[in-house]
Every structure is written in C-alpha cells, then in structure tokens.
Amino acid sequence: MKQKNLIWALLLMVAGLQTVKAQKVILYYDGKEPVEVNVTELDSISFVEQTYVDGYEYVDLGLPSGTMWATYNVGANSPEKFGTFFAWGETSPKQNYSWEDYQHCNRSYDKITKYCTDSSFGTVDDKCELDPEDDAATVNWGENWQMPSRNQIDELIAHTTATWTTVNDVEGMMLKSKYNHNSIFLPAGGIYEEVPHYSIGAAGCFWSRTLDGDDNNYAFVLNINIVNDPNGLIGQESYERSYGFNVRPVLANGSKVLVTSIQVSPVELNLYMNGTAQLTATVLPEYAENMEVTWESDDEFIATVDSKGKVTAKGVGTCVILCKATDGSKIFGFCLVNVRDREYVDLGLPSGTLWATMNIGADSPEGKGTFYAWGETTTKSIFAWNTYEWMNEGAESGYEINKYTFADGKTEGCWYDGDTFIGDNIKKLLPEDDVATANWGEDWQMPTAAQFAELFDNRYTSRTWTTQNGMKGYLIQKKTDANKRIFLPAAGYRDWIEYNGEGTYGNYWSRSLDTIASYRASQLFFHSSLIDPKHGSNRFSGYNVRAVRVKAHESVDLGLPSGTLWATCNIGASDPEEYGYYFAWGETTTKSEYLWENYKYGEGSYNTITKYCSNSDFGYNGFTDTLTELLPEDDAATANWGSGWQMPSFEQCMELTNSGYTTTEWTTQDGVYGRKITSRSNGNSIFLPAAGYCYGNLSKVDTYGYYWSRSLSSNGSYGVNYLLFGSGDVDTYYDTSRNNGYSVRPVRKYEALKK
C-alpha cells in the first residue's frame, strides 16, 4: 500500500511542477541508503520492474548475447559505491596487492602456480578462465553469478554509449544501451597496486575472468578513466594479476534468467461459434533461459486452445485464454475471448429453414464475404478448371471432374466408360465439402436449390432491390413481419483472377448439382430485374455463400402399432432425398471402400468374424458370442445422432412396410428416385431415397435402396437383416453380407419416446 501511495504522490507532484517550489522527494527502499531528489529537476517518472537473482539486481541492456550485467559491484549496495577490491583469481580483499602475497604464485610473477599456458611464467595447466572457486563474483554472490569474460566486456563497450558523469558526487562512466533505455554506472574506484590506492575518481578497472594468453601474469579488465580525455575513455586492456580491482558481475552462463513478462496478442478476441483465431505471445526478456510457454483455456466449453495458441470457439459465452511461462516464474499473459452465435432469421418459411444474416467471410449483412468454387472450403486467387479441387490430375476441362457426378448423358466425361455411367451419383455436397459446415460448424450448411426457390417465393416473402450501406442487393422480408429480414448483397463473382459485377450481380452457390450436367452446380443468380434460384453454372466459378441453419433431427409418427417414430432423413443427410452416409454393419464411420479386408469385426474374410456371431463356422478360430443386436457403441444412429436414436430392428423394418399399416410408392422427390411410405391411419409419410450401396464402388443408385437393421440374421453368421426395395420389387428383407456399405434411417428409441 505504501508503494502505491508513493507512486501516486510522485505522479501528482510531477503533474504540478509549475507550482512546486524547491521541494525534495526522499526515496526509501530495502537494503539501500535513501535517495534525495529535487522535484523541480524531474521531467518525468518511469517505473521499471527490478529483476533479481539471489537478491542481487541485474539489468537487461539488450545485448546480442543476452548477457545481464549487475547494477553494482561486489561488496557494494548501490551503483556508485566502489565495493570490494580483489586480485585476479582471489575471492576476498587484503591489505597488500603485490606478487609477494598473490595467491596463485610463489612470490613472483614468473612462478605462477595456476592459470598458466606458457612455462616461462610458471607451471602450465592451460587454464584460460577462472574456475568457480576462484571467481570473486561466484564465491561472494553465488553460482548464478560470475566475472565477465573478455568477450562480454567487448560486447558491452560495442553496444552501449559511454558518458563520463557524476552520480551522487561519485565520478564514473554511465553506459547506456543502444537498444533500450536501460543503463549501468561504473564508479571510478581507483586502483590498488601494492598498498597505495590511487586514481580515485579518475580511473576504474573491473576484472574479467579471462587470462591474457600472451602474457600470463596479466588478465583482461574493463578500464575507464579521464586521465587523457576529460570526456572519459573506456576500453578493454590487460593488467597484472596482482593488482586490486573491482568486480562487476554478470549472470553466469546457464544461470536462470526468468521470464519477466508475456504479452498475448490480441488481448481481446471476438469469435463466432466454431470460428478460429491465432494468438501470439511475446515473451521477455528475449534471453530468458526457458522461453517455452503453455496455453490453456479456463472454460473449454466456450473456447479451446492448442499448444501453438490456436483458439477454437465452442460455445456462446466469455472465457480467458492463459499463456503461462514454464520456467517457474509464474508469469502469464492472457486473452479475453468472447464467443457469440452467428445470427440467423426465421422468415416463417414452410420448410422451417433459418437463414444467416450475412455471407460467409463477411462481418456485416452488406459485406461481400468470401468467394468459393463449388465444393471447395477455402478460397483461392485463381478460379479456373485447372485449379478446381475435384479434377483429375493435370486436367483443364470440366469433363475431367472426379467427384459429384450423375448420369447426365455427357459420355465424353470421365464419369462414363463408353456409354456406361461409372460416377458416384452424389448430387449434393457432403458435409466435408460444404463450405458452410467446414467454416461455421455442423449447425450450418449451404442451402439447396429448393431452399433458394422457397426464399424468393412471393407467398412467403417480399423482395426489394435496394442499397444498404453503399451496397446494392435484395432485401428479403417476411410477408407477415417486415422486421424479419435478410439482405443479399450483389457482390459479383470471381472468374480467373478477375472480380466482376459488384453492385450488379448476385451469385450464391447452393449445395445441389445442376440438373443438366455434372460439371455445373445450381446457384442463385440475380440482378435488379431478374431472379433465378436454380441457375446452373460451371463449378469452378467463385461465388458467395449464404448459409442456412441445419435443422434438428426430426421424426414422423406413422401411426404404427409399436409407436415407432421414423427419422425424416438418412444419417449424413439433412433433407429426405439426400443419400447421406454409407456404413458397414456395426461400424459408425464412413470409409472409401467396404471390403472384408477392412471390416472392423473380422480378420479379412466372411468366416473370421470377431463380434456378433453365434455360429462357430463363421467366427474367427471358432469365436461365438450371444450378441444378436448392435450395442449402442456399434450403432451408427446412436453414435452419430445421440442416445435418443438407434438403427431399426428387423421387426421395425417389417412393420414399416406392412401393407396393413402403410402404403409404398416408387416415385421421385426433388429429382431423386426412392420409396414414399405413407401411413394408412394418419396420412403422414417418409421418403427413402434409392441410394444404392457401396462395395468397391457405389452401385445401384436411383435403382435400389439398401437400409440396415440392427438385427443379426437368424443363422448367427456373417449375414445381417436389412430393408431392400427397388422400382418394381415388392419390399423384401434379406440376409446380406455385413461388410457392405448401406444407408441408415434411424428410429427414435423407445426410452426416448417416454421422455
């Protein structure tokens, strides 16, 4: 508290210097004599953090080596005090400084007993630097300190500005860093040669720990004097080892220079849900022995941070990201992270679609945002076929697309082998290729062409071509509530390296392929007098994306006797007509090939089953167990949608297509073939797309639907019961190979229904 009061007092006094007459401030601090200062002599006050090792203060002069110099001499308690005088290699003072009583010789300069490289001076030991036991700094101040080397003295002289001055009536040299505002004062304490003490106030010498290799009875010193120059001289010289000089210590090599500050940048971060940002840490001093830091969040439900300072927003709220030193200094920096959800609007559309209020990459409704090619999740500088992600290597034509293709009759395309379609028949972007999902998280996705059409349907919304904050575009308002609105800026588009049409055209990708050709995708295109919600464009073009909110998983009551509620779409899909993901039975993630060789619960073949097997003929080394239905951890519905969902049992599949409860119809929905199943009791229905199946490749798309049950076949072998349908087939159930990749249409768990 006294320290804070003193600081405020000083600040107030400096602020009022014009009215202060001849006042003085006396500063008292531990272990040192009080300092008296005339207030009228002060220009400003700076508060510098003091740094100590073993109770002795050092200063950072910004030297390239990182050497830290003590602020005063051994034996002194302030910078201007002379302190103790030592012969070189001796660790205590004495009355007489001569060769006759020098510790490391036999009473003569040519009979040296330690630190000798030339036999003409004594016994050779080839030691050129003082051992710790002979270093006055180490012995008197501890192992973290030592006398400076010759090189450290040279560095000090080269990287400071020297000025002869007076501090508290003591003459000496002030050395000020060329890199920061720090400095040290070296008092002119004179010289001891034999008994006399002379040149006080005119010269000062400070021992290094380095022997003069050319003349072994000499060692190097830092010398200051005004004998030959009234402005003072400073240099590195060598003097006889028997002389008595001062010692100005430096922090020893390997001594622990602790971190004194960590500044995290930025100090405050505003993120949207699922957004990321990179934090950086500036650790000082730059010469701290251990510069390593750790990162941590005080609430990982709001934001996480990795070992390199990358922050990921997880939930709405505020948390603190801490960057901590690992050297034991307990120093830390921090960043305040504010996470908010991205804004969206309910326009009262029949589908329930919720529209984002701004484009991906924009920070306001009228902001252009970022431009993307269709199916790419990062932007780029050149938009052309030869830079498009889903192309065969080296290809420059739209006929060389290798993902998202359908039977469009373009037999010159690589998705045909002659007249046979061999593509993947995926017509809507998967989540991993949906820029909204990839950038904003699983709660968001790109809209379908149908959702764009609904957005501009004048039964539900009104639209106005207008200007908002300098940007032209369409204002779309809910028909019954004009306050519910979104603005779609006419941000133009990217083609090759050019930006075109800003303020004139709006181009927004859907997640749907065009209905005519695989190399085209559906987009919303508009200008002041035209709106086309299902316009087809080349997939390489750079367009904007306006995301929609992913709806919660929904179920339908078909009035079935069991009370089973069936999901409205497949796992991996967000609309009923989307195919979604394919799973091997008992696996909960997708893969590129569905073979016995990579099946999770087998050893490479149909008769090496390791789980869910009651027939030893098909178990690995005769393995059997009593499991006849998938456990929750192996149920793709439970694993992907949560504990309230599961794959249907065989009995539930049979009930679904029982003609006494439902009717089934082969039909198309949004251009996709499949079965519509309608309740006889309440008229509700679900649509099961004919998504085909995966083995080595995707097959039978638009022809058959294959849907897993969670039930093992009755013979307990490698086969599993599933739902099969086609265009003319009666819905039937078969015992099929569990390694195949089939669709999953979840049902609500009975336990979940009771809640």
CSV table of N, CA, C and O in Angstrom, one decimal, residues 452-466 473-479 486 488 526-532:
chain,number,residue,atom,x,y,z
A,452,PHE,N,-33.5,-22.0,-51.9
A,452,PHE,CA,-33.4,-20.7,-52.6
A,452,PHE,C,-34.7,-20.4,-53.2
A,452,PHE,O,-35.2,-19.2,-53.2
A,453,ALA,N,-35.3,-21.4,-53.9
A,453,ALA,CA,-36.6,-21.1,-54.6
A,453,ALA,C,-37.7,-20.7,-53.5
A,453,ALA,O,-38.5,-19.8,-53.7
A,454,GLU,N,-37.7,-21.4,-52.4
A,454,GLU,CA,-38.6,-21.1,-51.3
A,454,GLU,C,-38.4,-19.7,-50.8
A,454,GLU,O,-39.3,-18.9,-50.5
A,455,LEU,N,-37.1,-19.3,-50.6
A,455,LEU,CA,-36.7,-18.0,-50.1
A,455,LEU,C,-37.4,-16.8,-50.9
A,455,LEU,O,-37.8,-15.8,-50.4
A,456,PHE,N,-37.4,-17.0,-52.3
A,456,PHE,CA,-37.9,-16.0,-53.1
A,456,PHE,C,-39.4,-16.2,-53.5
A,456,PHE,O,-39.9,-15.6,-54.4
A,457,ASP,N,-40.1,-17.2,-52.9
A,457,ASP,CA,-41.5,-17.4,-53.2
A,457,ASP,C,-42.3,-16.3,-52.6
A,457,ASP,O,-42.3,-16.1,-51.4
A,458,ASN,N,-43.0,-15.6,-53.5
A,458,ASN,CA,-43.8,-14.4,-53.0
A,458,ASN,C,-45.0,-14.7,-52.1
A,458,ASN,O,-45.7,-13.8,-51.6
A,459,ARG,N,-45.2,-16.0,-51.9
A,459,ARG,CA,-46.3,-16.4,-51.0
A,459,ARG,C,-45.8,-16.2,-49.5
A,459,ARG,O,-46.6,-16.0,-48.6
A,460,TYR,N,-44.5,-16.2,-49.4
A,460,TYR,CA,-43.9,-16.2,-48.0
A,460,TYR,C,-43.1,-15.0,-47.8
A,460,TYR,O,-43.0,-14.5,-46.6
A,461,THR,N,-42.4,-14.4,-48.8
A,461,THR,CA,-41.6,-13.2,-48.6
A,461,THR,C,-41.8,-12.2,-49.7
A,461,THR,O,-42.4,-12.5,-50.7
A,462,SER,N,-41.4,-11.0,-49.4
A,462,SER,CA,-41.4,-9.9,-50.3
A,462,SER,C,-39.9,-9.5,-50.6
A,462,SER,O,-39.1,-9.7,-49.7
A,463,ARG,N,-39.6,-8.9,-51.7
A,463,ARG,CA,-38.2,-8.6,-52.0
A,463,ARG,C,-38.2,-7.2,-52.7
A,463,ARG,O,-39.1,-6.8,-53.4
A,464,THR,N,-37.1,-6.5,-52.3
A,464,THR,CA,-36.9,-5.2,-52.8
A,464,THR,C,-35.4,-5.0,-53.3
A,464,THR,O,-34.5,-5.3,-52.5
A,465,TRP,N,-35.2,-4.6,-54.5
A,465,TRP,CA,-33.9,-4.2,-54.9
A,465,TRP,C,-33.5,-2.8,-54.3
A,465,TRP,O,-34.3,-1.9,-54.5
A,466,THR,N,-32.5,-2.8,-53.6
A,466,THR,CA,-32.2,-1.5,-52.8
A,466,THR,C,-30.7,-1.4,-52.6
A,466,THR,O,-29.9,-2.2,-53.0
A,473,GLY,N,-28.4,-4.7,-53.6
A,473,GLY,CA,-28.8,-6.1,-53.4
A,473,GLY,C,-30.2,-6.2,-53.2
A,473,GLY,O,-31.0,-5.2,-53.3
A,474,TYR,N,-30.7,-7.4,-52.8
A,474,TYR,CA,-32.1,-7.6,-52.5
A,474,TYR,C,-32.3,-7.7,-51.0
A,474,TYR,O,-31.6,-8.5,-50.3
A,475,LEU,N,-33.3,-6.9,-50.5
A,475,LEU,CA,-33.8,-7.0,-49.2
A,475,LEU,C,-35.0,-7.9,-49.2
A,475,LEU,O,-36.0,-7.7,-49.9
A,476,ILE,N,-34.9,-9.0,-48.4
A,476,ILE,CA,-36.0,-10.0,-48.4
A,476,ILE,C,-36.6,-10.0,-47.0
A,476,ILE,O,-35.9,-10.1,-46.0
A,477,GLN,N,-37.9,-9.8,-47.0
A,477,GLN,CA,-38.7,-9.7,-45.7
A,477,GLN,C,-39.8,-10.7,-45.6
A,477,GLN,O,-40.4,-11.1,-46.6
A,478,LYS,N,-40.0,-11.1,-44.4
A,478,LYS,CA,-41.1,-12.0,-44.1
A,478,LYS,C,-42.4,-11.3,-44.5
A,478,LYS,O,-42.6,-10.1,-44.2
A,479,LYS,N,-43.3,-12.0,-45.1
A,479,LYS,CA,-44.5,-11.4,-45.6
A,479,LYS,C,-45.4,-10.8,-44.5
A,479,LYS,O,-46.0,-9.8,-44.7
A,486,ILE,N,-33.6,-10.4,-44.3
A,486,ILE,CA,-32.1,-10.6,-44.6
A,486,ILE,C,-31.8,-9.7,-45.9
A,486,ILE,O,-32.7,-9.4,-46.7
A,488,LEU,N,-29.3,-9.7,-49.2
A,488,LEU,CA,-28.3,-10.4,-50.1
A,488,LEU,C,-27.6,-9.4,-51.0
A,488,LEU,O,-28.2,-8.9,-51.9
A,526,PHE,N,-29.0,-13.4,-59.5
A,526,PHE,CA,-29.9,-12.3,-59.6
A,526,PHE,C,-29.3,-11.0,-60.1
A,526,PHE,O,-28.1,-10.8,-59.9
A,527,HIS,N,-30.1,-10.1,-60.6
A,527,HIS,CA,-29.7,-8.7,-60.8
A,527,HIS,C,-31.0,-7.9,-60.5
A,527,HIS,O,-32.0,-8.4,-60.0
A,528,SER,N,-31.0,-6.6,-60.8
A,528,SER,CA,-32.1,-5.8,-60.4
A,528,SER,C,-33.5,-6.2,-61.1
A,528,SER,O,-34.5,-5.9,-60.5
A,529,SER,N,-33.5,-6.9,-62.2
A,529,SER,CA,-34.7,-7.2,-62.9
A,529,SER,C,-34.9,-8.7,-63.1
A,529,SER,O,-35.8,-9.1,-63.8
A,530,LEU,N,-34.1,-9.5,-62.5
A,530,LEU,CA,-34.1,-11.0,-62.7
A,530,LEU,C,-33.7,-11.7,-61.4
A,530,LEU,O,-32.7,-11.3,-60.8
A,531,ILE,N,-34.4,-12.8,-61.1
A,531,ILE,CA,-34.1,-13.7,-60.0
A,531,ILE,C,-34.2,-15.1,-60.5
A,531,ILE,O,-35.3,-15.5,-61.0
A,532,ASP,N,-33.1,-15.9,-60.5
A,532,ASP,CA,-33.2,-17.3,-60.9
A,532,ASP,C,-32.6,-18.1,-59.8
A,532,ASP,O,-31.4,-18.2,-59.6
